[in-house]
Short mmCIF file of C-alpha atoms and ligand atoms in Angstrom, two decimals:
data_model
loop_
_atom_site.label_atom_id
_atom_site.label_comp_id
_atom_site.label_asym_id
_atom_site.label_seq_id
_atom_site.Cartn_x
_atom_site.Cartn_y
_atom_site.Cartn_z
CA MET A 1 0.00 0.00 0.00
CA ARG A 2 1.00 3.65 -0.32
CA ALA A 3 1.53 5.23 3.10
CA ASN A 4 0.14 8.57 4.28
CA PRO A 5 3.03 10.88 3.30
CA HIS A 6 2.14 13.50 5.90
CA PHE A 7 3.49 11.36 8.75
CA GLN A 8 6.98 12.00 7.36
CA LYS A 9 6.62 15.66 8.36
CA LEU A 10 6.39 14.82 12.06
CA PRO A 11 9.33 14.53 14.44
CA ALA A 12 10.24 10.86 14.89
CA GLY A 13 8.65 10.49 18.33
CA TYR A 14 5.75 12.13 20.18
CA LEU A 15 7.12 14.42 22.90
CA PHE A 16 6.42 12.38 26.04
CA PRO A 17 7.54 8.96 24.76
CA GLU A 18 10.72 10.70 23.55
CA ILE A 19 11.34 12.13 27.02
CA GLY A 20 10.61 8.72 28.51
CA ARG A 21 13.18 7.16 26.19
CA ARG A 22 15.87 9.64 27.23
CA VAL A 23 15.09 9.20 30.93
CA ARG A 24 15.21 5.41 30.67
CA ALA A 25 18.59 5.63 28.93
CA TYR A 26 19.89 7.93 31.67
CA ALA A 27 18.53 5.71 34.45
CA ALA A 28 20.10 2.62 32.86
CA ALA A 29 23.47 4.38 32.71
CA HIS A 30 23.12 5.77 36.27
CA PRO A 31 21.34 3.05 38.25
CA ALA A 32 22.00 4.77 41.60
CA ALA A 33 20.25 8.02 40.59
CA LYS A 34 16.85 8.53 42.23
CA VAL A 35 15.09 10.21 39.33
CA ILE A 36 12.03 12.38 40.15
CA ARG A 37 9.62 12.74 37.25
CA LEU A 38 7.93 16.11 36.90
CA GLY A 39 7.71 15.76 33.14
CA ILE A 40 4.48 14.32 31.75
CA GLY A 41 1.45 15.55 33.65
CA ASP A 42 0.48 12.19 35.05
CA VAL A 43 -1.41 11.92 38.32
CA THR A 44 0.15 10.01 41.22
CA GLU A 45 -2.59 9.87 43.88
CA PRO A 46 -4.67 6.67 43.93
CA LEU A 47 -8.31 6.80 42.83
CA ALA A 48 -10.67 8.33 45.39
CA PRO A 49 -12.53 5.74 47.54
CA ALA A 50 -15.96 6.79 46.19
CA ILE A 51 -14.75 6.10 42.64
CA VAL A 52 -13.18 2.76 43.59
CA ALA A 53 -16.38 1.63 45.33
CA ALA A 54 -18.48 2.57 42.28
CA MET A 55 -16.13 0.71 39.94
CA HIS A 56 -16.11 -2.38 42.19
CA GLY A 57 -19.91 -2.30 42.21
CA ALA A 58 -19.96 -2.05 38.42
CA VAL A 59 -17.62 -5.03 38.06
CA ASP A 60 -19.90 -7.03 40.36
CA GLU A 61 -22.88 -6.10 38.17
CA LEU A 62 -21.05 -7.35 35.10
CA ALA A 63 -20.27 -10.59 36.95
CA ARG A 64 -23.96 -11.49 37.38
CA ARG A 65 -26.28 -12.64 34.59
CA GLU A 66 -29.20 -10.48 35.85
CA THR A 67 -27.17 -7.26 35.82
CA PHE A 68 -24.69 -7.96 33.03
CA ARG A 69 -24.45 -5.32 30.27
CA GLY A 70 -22.93 -5.54 26.81
CA TYR A 71 -22.68 -2.60 24.43
CA GLY A 72 -23.75 0.67 25.99
CA PRO A 73 -24.97 3.86 24.32
CA GLU A 74 -22.13 5.30 22.22
CA GLN A 75 -22.68 8.79 23.63
CA GLY A 76 -22.51 7.62 27.23
CA TYR A 77 -24.90 6.22 29.84
CA ASP A 78 -27.66 8.52 31.08
CA PHE A 79 -26.43 8.25 34.65
CA LEU A 80 -23.13 9.90 33.68
CA VAL A 81 -24.47 12.35 31.10
CA ASP A 82 -27.13 13.57 33.55
CA ALA A 83 -24.53 14.02 36.31
CA ILE A 84 -22.24 15.98 33.97
CA ARG A 85 -25.13 18.14 32.85
CA ALA A 86 -26.35 18.88 36.35
CA HIS A 87 -23.01 19.54 38.07
CA ASP A 88 -20.79 20.97 35.35
CA TYR A 89 -23.38 23.08 33.55
CA GLN A 90 -26.83 23.52 35.12
CA ALA A 91 -25.34 24.26 38.55
CA HIS A 92 -23.50 27.15 36.89
CA GLY A 93 -26.60 28.40 35.10
CA LEU A 94 -25.57 26.87 31.76
CA ASP A 95 -27.94 24.92 29.61
CA VAL A 96 -26.34 22.00 27.80
CA ALA A 97 -28.70 19.33 26.49
CA ALA A 98 -28.03 15.67 27.25
CA ASP A 99 -27.58 14.82 23.58
CA GLU A 100 -24.94 17.55 23.22
CA ILE A 101 -22.60 15.66 25.59
CA PHE A 102 -20.45 12.93 24.02
CA VAL A 103 -18.67 10.76 26.61
CA SER A 104 -15.36 9.40 25.37
CA ASP A 105 -12.17 7.71 26.48
CA GLY A 106 -10.43 11.03 27.05
CA SER A 107 -9.63 14.47 25.71
CA LYS A 108 -6.46 13.43 23.90
CA CYS A 109 -8.49 11.21 21.58
CA ASP A 110 -11.27 13.78 21.24
CA SER A 111 -8.88 16.59 20.36
CA GLY A 112 -7.09 14.38 17.86
CA ASN A 113 -10.28 12.97 16.32
CA LEU A 114 -12.18 16.23 15.99
CA GLN A 115 -10.11 17.40 13.02
CA GLU A 116 -11.80 14.72 10.87
CA LEU A 117 -14.70 17.17 10.67
CA PHE A 118 -12.61 19.94 9.14
CA ALA A 119 -12.12 20.43 5.39
CA ALA A 120 -8.89 18.94 4.08
CA ASP A 121 -7.58 22.46 3.42
CA ALA A 122 -9.01 24.09 6.54
CA VAL A 123 -6.76 26.76 8.06
CA ILE A 124 -5.90 25.96 11.65
CA ALA A 125 -4.66 28.41 14.28
CA VAL A 126 -2.86 27.32 17.43
CA THR A 127 -1.25 29.13 20.30
CA ASP A 128 2.50 28.63 20.50
CA PRO A 129 3.53 26.81 22.72
CA VAL A 130 0.65 24.36 22.52
CA TYR A 131 -0.50 20.86 23.48
CA PRO A 132 1.18 18.89 20.66
CA VAL A 133 -1.87 16.79 19.76
CA TYR A 134 -3.66 19.74 18.13
CA VAL A 135 -0.74 20.31 15.78
CA ASP A 136 0.34 16.74 15.11
CA SER A 137 -3.18 15.50 14.33
CA ASN A 138 -3.59 18.25 11.72
CA VAL A 139 -0.15 17.51 10.28
CA MET A 140 -1.13 13.84 9.93
CA ALA A 141 -4.29 14.93 8.10
CA GLY A 142 -2.22 16.85 5.55
CA ARG A 143 -3.20 20.41 6.49
CA THR A 144 0.41 21.64 6.63
CA GLY A 145 3.68 21.58 4.77
CA ALA A 146 6.90 20.11 6.15
CA PRO A 147 8.27 21.98 9.19
CA ASP A 148 10.80 24.76 8.73
CA ALA A 149 14.12 24.96 10.59
CA ASP A 150 12.33 26.36 13.68
CA GLY A 151 9.79 23.56 13.67
CA ARG A 152 6.92 25.70 12.35
CA TYR A 153 4.54 24.03 9.92
CA PRO A 154 3.65 26.17 6.91
CA GLY A 155 -0.11 26.41 6.66
CA LEU A 156 -0.69 26.65 10.41
CA VAL A 157 -1.31 30.05 11.99
CA TYR A 158 0.80 30.39 15.14
CA LEU A 159 -0.30 32.76 17.90
CA PRO A 160 2.72 33.29 20.17
CA ALA A 161 1.95 33.01 23.89
CA THR A 162 4.60 35.16 25.52
CA ALA A 163 5.35 36.72 28.87
CA ALA A 164 4.30 40.04 27.29
CA ASN A 165 0.75 38.83 26.63
CA GLY A 166 0.56 36.81 29.85
CA PHE A 167 0.75 33.62 27.75
CA CYS A 168 -2.83 34.32 26.60
CA PRO A 169 -2.57 35.56 23.00
CA PRO A 170 -5.42 37.78 21.86
CA PRO A 171 -7.33 37.04 18.66
CA PRO A 172 -5.32 37.96 15.56
CA GLU A 173 -5.87 41.31 13.86
CA VAL A 174 -8.76 41.34 11.43
CA MET A 175 -6.59 41.21 8.33
CA ASP A 176 -4.58 38.22 9.56
CA ALA A 177 -7.69 36.48 10.73
CA HIS A 178 -9.20 36.15 7.31
CA GLY A 179 -9.74 32.54 6.52
CA ILE A 180 -8.97 30.89 9.85
CA ASP A 181 -11.41 27.98 10.09
CA VAL A 182 -10.49 26.63 13.50
CA VAL A 183 -8.61 27.86 16.56
CA TYR A 184 -7.60 25.65 19.47
CA LEU A 185 -7.66 27.34 22.90
CA CYS A 186 -6.73 25.62 26.15
CA SER A 187 -7.50 27.30 29.48
CA PRO A 188 -6.12 26.67 32.07
CA ASN A 189 -3.31 26.18 29.65
CA ASN A 190 -1.15 23.20 29.00
CA PRO A 191 1.81 23.87 28.97
CA THR A 192 2.04 27.43 30.37
CA GLY A 193 -0.42 27.15 33.24
CA ALA A 194 -1.92 30.51 32.21
CA VAL A 195 -5.67 30.98 32.51
CA MET A 196 -7.89 33.25 30.42
CA THR A 197 -9.97 35.90 32.10
CA ARG A 198 -13.61 36.35 31.20
CA ASP A 199 -12.77 39.41 29.11
CA GLN A 200 -10.03 37.59 27.21
CA LEU A 201 -12.31 34.66 26.44
CA ALA A 202 -15.16 37.02 25.52
CA ALA A 203 -12.86 38.67 22.97
CA TRP A 204 -12.19 35.28 21.41
CA VAL A 205 -15.89 34.42 21.24
CA ALA A 206 -16.69 37.77 19.62
CA TRP A 207 -13.86 37.30 17.13
CA ALA A 208 -14.93 33.74 16.28
CA ARG A 209 -18.50 34.91 15.70
CA ALA A 210 -17.30 37.70 13.42
CA HIS A 211 -15.07 35.36 11.39
CA GLN A 212 -17.14 32.13 11.38
CA THR A 213 -14.28 30.37 13.11
CA LEU A 214 -14.75 27.28 15.26
CA ILE A 215 -13.16 27.45 18.72
CA VAL A 216 -12.01 24.12 20.11
CA PHE A 217 -12.01 24.98 23.81
CA ASP A 218 -9.98 22.50 25.83
CA ALA A 219 -11.00 22.79 29.48
CA ALA A 220 -9.25 19.62 30.65
CA TYR A 221 -7.77 21.52 33.62
CA GLU A 222 -10.83 23.57 34.67
CA ALA A 223 -11.00 21.85 38.07
CA TYR A 224 -7.70 23.54 38.98
CA ILE A 225 -9.12 27.06 38.73
CA GLN A 226 -9.00 28.61 42.19
CA ASP A 227 -10.63 31.96 41.48
CA PRO A 228 -14.41 31.70 40.95
CA SER A 229 -14.41 34.80 38.75
CA LEU A 230 -12.40 32.99 36.06
CA PRO A 231 -14.39 31.15 33.38
CA ARG A 232 -14.41 27.33 33.61
CA SER A 233 -16.61 26.81 30.60
CA ILE A 234 -16.60 28.76 27.37
CA TYR A 235 -20.41 28.61 27.47
CA GLU A 236 -20.30 31.13 30.31
CA LEU A 237 -19.70 33.66 27.52
CA PRO A 238 -22.85 34.69 25.66
CA GLY A 239 -22.85 33.53 22.05
CA ALA A 240 -20.28 30.77 22.57
CA ARG A 241 -22.74 27.99 21.76
CA GLU A 242 -22.74 29.06 18.11
CA VAL A 243 -18.94 28.92 17.77
CA ALA A 244 -17.36 26.53 20.28
CA VAL A 245 -17.03 22.90 21.22
CA GLU A 246 -15.72 22.19 24.72
CA LEU A 247 -13.50 19.32 25.85
CA ARG A 248 -13.46 18.11 29.43
CA SER A 249 -11.59 15.27 31.05
CA PHE A 250 -11.64 13.18 34.22
CA SER A 251 -7.88 12.57 33.88
CA LYS A 252 -6.54 15.42 35.97
CA ARG A 253 -9.78 16.17 37.76
CA ALA A 254 -10.23 12.69 39.23
CA GLY A 255 -7.04 10.74 38.58
CA PHE A 256 -8.27 9.02 35.41
CA THR A 257 -5.10 9.28 33.31
CA GLY A 258 -4.97 5.49 33.26
CA VAL A 259 -8.70 4.82 33.65
CA ARG A 260 -9.61 7.01 30.62
CA CYS A 261 -12.79 9.05 30.45
CA GLY A 262 -13.66 12.50 29.14
CA PHE A 263 -16.37 14.19 27.17
CA MET A 264 -16.97 16.77 24.51
CA VAL A 265 -19.87 19.20 24.30
CA VAL A 266 -21.04 19.88 20.76
CA PRO A 267 -23.93 22.36 20.78
CA ARG A 268 -26.72 21.90 18.27
CA GLU A 269 -26.39 25.53 17.14
CA LEU A 270 -22.92 24.96 15.67
CA ARG A 271 -22.86 25.32 11.92
CA ALA A 272 -20.11 24.88 9.36
CA THR A 273 -20.06 25.40 5.60
CA GLY A 274 -20.35 22.37 3.33
CA ALA A 275 -18.57 21.89 -0.01
CA GLY A 276 -21.48 23.50 -1.89
CA GLY A 277 -21.72 26.47 0.47
CA GLU A 278 -24.63 24.93 2.36
CA GLU A 279 -24.88 24.95 6.16
CA VAL A 280 -24.00 21.71 7.88
CA SER A 281 -24.51 20.78 11.53
CA LEU A 282 -21.31 19.93 13.42
CA HIS A 283 -23.43 18.15 16.01
CA ALA A 284 -24.82 15.84 13.33
CA MET A 285 -21.35 15.28 11.89
CA TRP A 286 -19.75 14.51 15.25
CA SER A 287 -22.63 12.25 16.18
CA ARG A 288 -22.14 10.33 12.92
CA ARG A 289 -18.40 10.10 13.49
CA HIS A 290 -18.66 9.12 17.16
CA THR A 291 -21.28 6.42 16.66
CA THR A 292 -19.39 5.00 13.68
CA LYS A 293 -15.93 4.83 15.19
CA PHE A 294 -16.55 4.57 18.94
CA THR A 295 -18.55 2.04 20.91
CA GLY A 296 -18.68 3.98 24.15
CA ALA A 297 -16.45 4.20 27.20
CA SER A 298 -16.63 1.09 29.35
CA TYR A 299 -19.48 0.70 31.83
CA VAL A 300 -17.11 0.30 34.77
CA VAL A 301 -15.25 3.48 33.85
CA GLN A 302 -18.46 5.48 33.42
CA ARG A 303 -19.71 4.31 36.84
CA GLY A 304 -16.40 5.53 38.26
CA ALA A 305 -16.74 8.88 36.48
CA ALA A 306 -20.32 9.32 37.71
CA ALA A 307 -19.10 8.75 41.28
CA VAL A 308 -16.95 11.89 40.93
CA TYR A 309 -20.21 13.87 41.20
CA THR A 310 -21.44 12.26 44.44
CA ALA A 311 -20.93 14.21 47.67
CA ASP A 312 -18.07 11.91 48.69
CA GLY A 313 -16.59 11.95 45.20
CA LEU A 314 -16.60 15.73 45.02
CA ALA A 315 -15.01 16.05 48.46
CA GLN A 316 -12.35 13.40 47.81
CA THR A 317 -11.37 14.58 44.33
CA GLY A 318 -11.44 18.18 45.58
CA ALA A 319 -8.91 17.20 48.26
CA GLN A 320 -6.67 15.63 45.62
CA ILE A 321 -6.74 18.77 43.52
CA ALA A 322 -5.91 20.85 46.60
CA PHE A 323 -3.01 18.49 47.29
CA TYR A 324 -1.58 18.95 43.78
CA MET A 325 -2.10 22.70 43.97
CA GLU A 326 -0.12 22.80 47.22
CA ASN A 327 2.62 20.92 45.34
CA ALA A 328 2.45 23.63 42.69
CA ARG A 329 2.78 26.34 45.35
CA ILE A 330 5.83 24.60 46.86
CA LEU A 331 7.45 24.25 43.43
CA ARG A 332 6.76 27.86 42.50
CA ALA A 333 8.21 29.14 45.77
CA GLY A 334 11.28 26.89 45.50
CA LEU A 335 11.93 27.89 41.90
CA ALA A 336 11.59 31.58 42.75
CA ARG A 337 14.08 31.13 45.63
CA ALA A 338 16.47 29.45 43.19
CA GLY A 339 16.28 32.55 40.99
CA PHE A 340 13.90 31.39 38.25
CA SER A 341 11.22 33.50 36.58
CA VAL A 342 8.12 31.43 37.22
CA TYR A 343 4.67 31.49 35.61
CA GLY A 344 1.50 29.40 35.91
CA GLY A 345 0.88 26.99 38.75
CA GLU A 346 -1.83 29.14 40.37
CA HIS A 347 -4.88 27.82 38.50
CA ALA A 348 -3.21 24.89 36.80
CA PRO A 349 -0.99 21.95 37.77
CA TYR A 350 1.79 23.19 35.47
CA ILE A 351 4.61 25.60 36.23
CA TRP A 352 6.24 27.34 33.30
CA LEU A 353 9.69 28.75 33.93
CA GLU A 354 12.25 30.61 31.96
CA THR A 355 15.51 28.75 31.43
CA PRO A 356 18.40 30.33 33.34
CA ILE A 357 21.32 32.24 31.88
CA ARG A 358 24.65 30.43 32.10
CA ASP A 359 27.98 31.78 30.83
CA GLY A 360 26.25 34.82 29.42
CA ARG A 361 23.53 33.10 27.41
CA ARG A 362 20.12 31.63 28.04
CA LEU A 363 20.08 27.83 28.10
CA THR A 364 17.91 26.16 25.51
CA SER A 365 15.00 24.09 26.79
CA TRP A 366 16.77 20.82 26.02
CA GLU A 367 19.99 22.06 27.65
CA LEU A 368 18.06 22.69 30.86
CA PHE A 369 16.46 19.26 30.49
CA ASP A 370 19.90 17.63 30.31
CA LEU A 371 21.31 19.77 33.13
CA LEU A 372 18.42 19.00 35.49
CA LEU A 373 18.52 15.30 34.69
CA ASP A 374 22.26 15.09 35.13
CA LYS A 375 22.80 17.38 38.14
CA ALA A 376 19.49 17.04 40.01
CA HIS A 377 18.03 13.81 38.61
CA LEU A 378 14.89 15.79 37.87
CA VAL A 379 12.76 15.32 34.76
CA GLY A 380 10.77 18.19 33.29
CA THR A 381 9.48 18.98 29.83
CA PRO A 382 11.45 21.25 27.47
CA GLY A 383 9.30 24.17 26.38
CA SER A 384 10.44 23.83 22.78
CA GLY A 385 8.68 20.45 22.69
CA PHE A 386 5.40 22.41 22.76
CA GLY A 387 6.31 24.70 19.87
CA PRO A 388 8.97 27.14 18.70
CA ALA A 389 7.83 29.93 21.06
CA GLY A 390 8.38 27.51 23.96
CA GLU A 391 12.14 27.68 23.38
CA GLY A 392 13.85 29.17 26.43
CA TYR A 393 11.10 27.82 28.71
CA PHE A 394 10.56 24.65 30.67
CA ARG A 395 7.50 22.97 32.20
CA LEU A 396 7.33 21.26 35.58
CA SER A 397 4.28 19.28 36.59
CA ALA A 398 2.89 19.41 40.13
CA PHE A 399 1.70 15.79 39.95
CA ASN A 400 3.85 13.88 42.41
CA SER A 401 4.11 12.90 46.06
CA ARG A 402 4.79 15.66 48.58
CA ASP A 403 8.10 14.01 49.50
CA ASN A 404 9.25 14.07 45.88
CA VAL A 405 8.17 17.67 45.37
CA GLU A 406 10.03 18.78 48.49
CA GLU A 407 13.07 16.78 47.46
CA ALA A 408 12.91 18.30 43.97
CA VAL A 409 12.88 21.81 45.44
CA ALA A 410 15.84 20.97 47.69
CA ARG A 411 17.81 19.67 44.69
CA LEU A 412 16.95 22.75 42.61
CA GLY A 413 18.21 24.91 45.46
CA ARG A 414 21.52 23.04 45.51
CA VAL A 415 22.07 23.09 41.74
CA PHE A 416 21.11 26.75 41.30
CA ALA A 417 22.53 28.09 44.57
C1 MLT B 1 0.89 16.50 29.51
O1 MLT B 1 1.81 16.18 30.25
O2 MLT B 1 0.94 17.46 28.74
C2 MLT B 1 -0.37 15.68 29.56
O3 MLT B 1 -0.26 14.66 30.46
C3 MLT B 1 -0.65 15.16 28.25
C4 MLT B 1 -2.03 14.64 28.13
O4 MLT B 1 -2.90 14.92 28.95
O5 MLT B 1 -2.26 13.96 27.14
#
């Protein structure tokens, strides 16, 4: 067969497996090193008891003939969809219909799969740095050229997220914006930890409405927002239902990185333009795609996800989030003491720091990666792995045990004394 040529444009390995490969090689060469991993944002706390009990109960149901279940509804069981609707939307005065919620096996898959709905030559805008899945999935689909020397893909519109704009780029100027079909926004942001204010998000919604652009709003980290005045859902902004889909995940909110469950909201009002200029419904398209290619998240997993919304589940997962946010506070404080410029980590489990200056020049992201691994046995994520504008930055994740976070801070203090 003839292979999809667009895969050749991608770097050889996806960012996190590549980091894992380097760390394994280092650990094999230095077996005595106690490596602390603050690289991939992977939760470390065990599942909350309310979730475990619900999953055990679901397994027991599947073990008995009278309560056994086979295929479930592709969009998700009512018990989970209704809980999502009530707690994540209606409780905040937002009206999302049950059939607008599509339960899935996580936001990574949803964000990668969604681009199947876009025209082959759709123009995609991404913030830079950015969660790599948005870019790579569009590269695979052939919407870009081969990357230039800086790693930028011709055909993509890059919106630099810099210290100057608080890592929340505004919508592009009207002239530049012409012809952008889709923009991916993530708030709280992976990797920078920045969070959009209501005014910033309102500006994006107004811009998208004016330019018939779809916003893919990734809210996978909304549970980490500490300030109630910050928007958790894009639907808090009037008019967003006509221009935005929203991704949510149980991964970081409830420790489901390995369990796998998330959902996407696709409002019925969303319209796109078909090949003949006619209006098409994105809800109908996504429904067709989802029911064709997905058979539903597993029953046991959905019972576990629904338990997140019980009183015990909310209290227990809330305590886990508070635990990780305290880790973030400790990391931020330790990094600041060690002389780093530190961003994020206040409404997100990620800390974004500027690489230090050594011998009169700023270290590259990968140089800091190597230095930290070698001198402190610490693993982080090089900012350049998230896009060219991430060069000179580095991401640390707050997902780890308290002992490891405190030890990491102590090591940073010694290396950068
Ligand atoms: C990350 O470290 O950026 C995340 O764990 C990636 C993901 O959620 O897929």
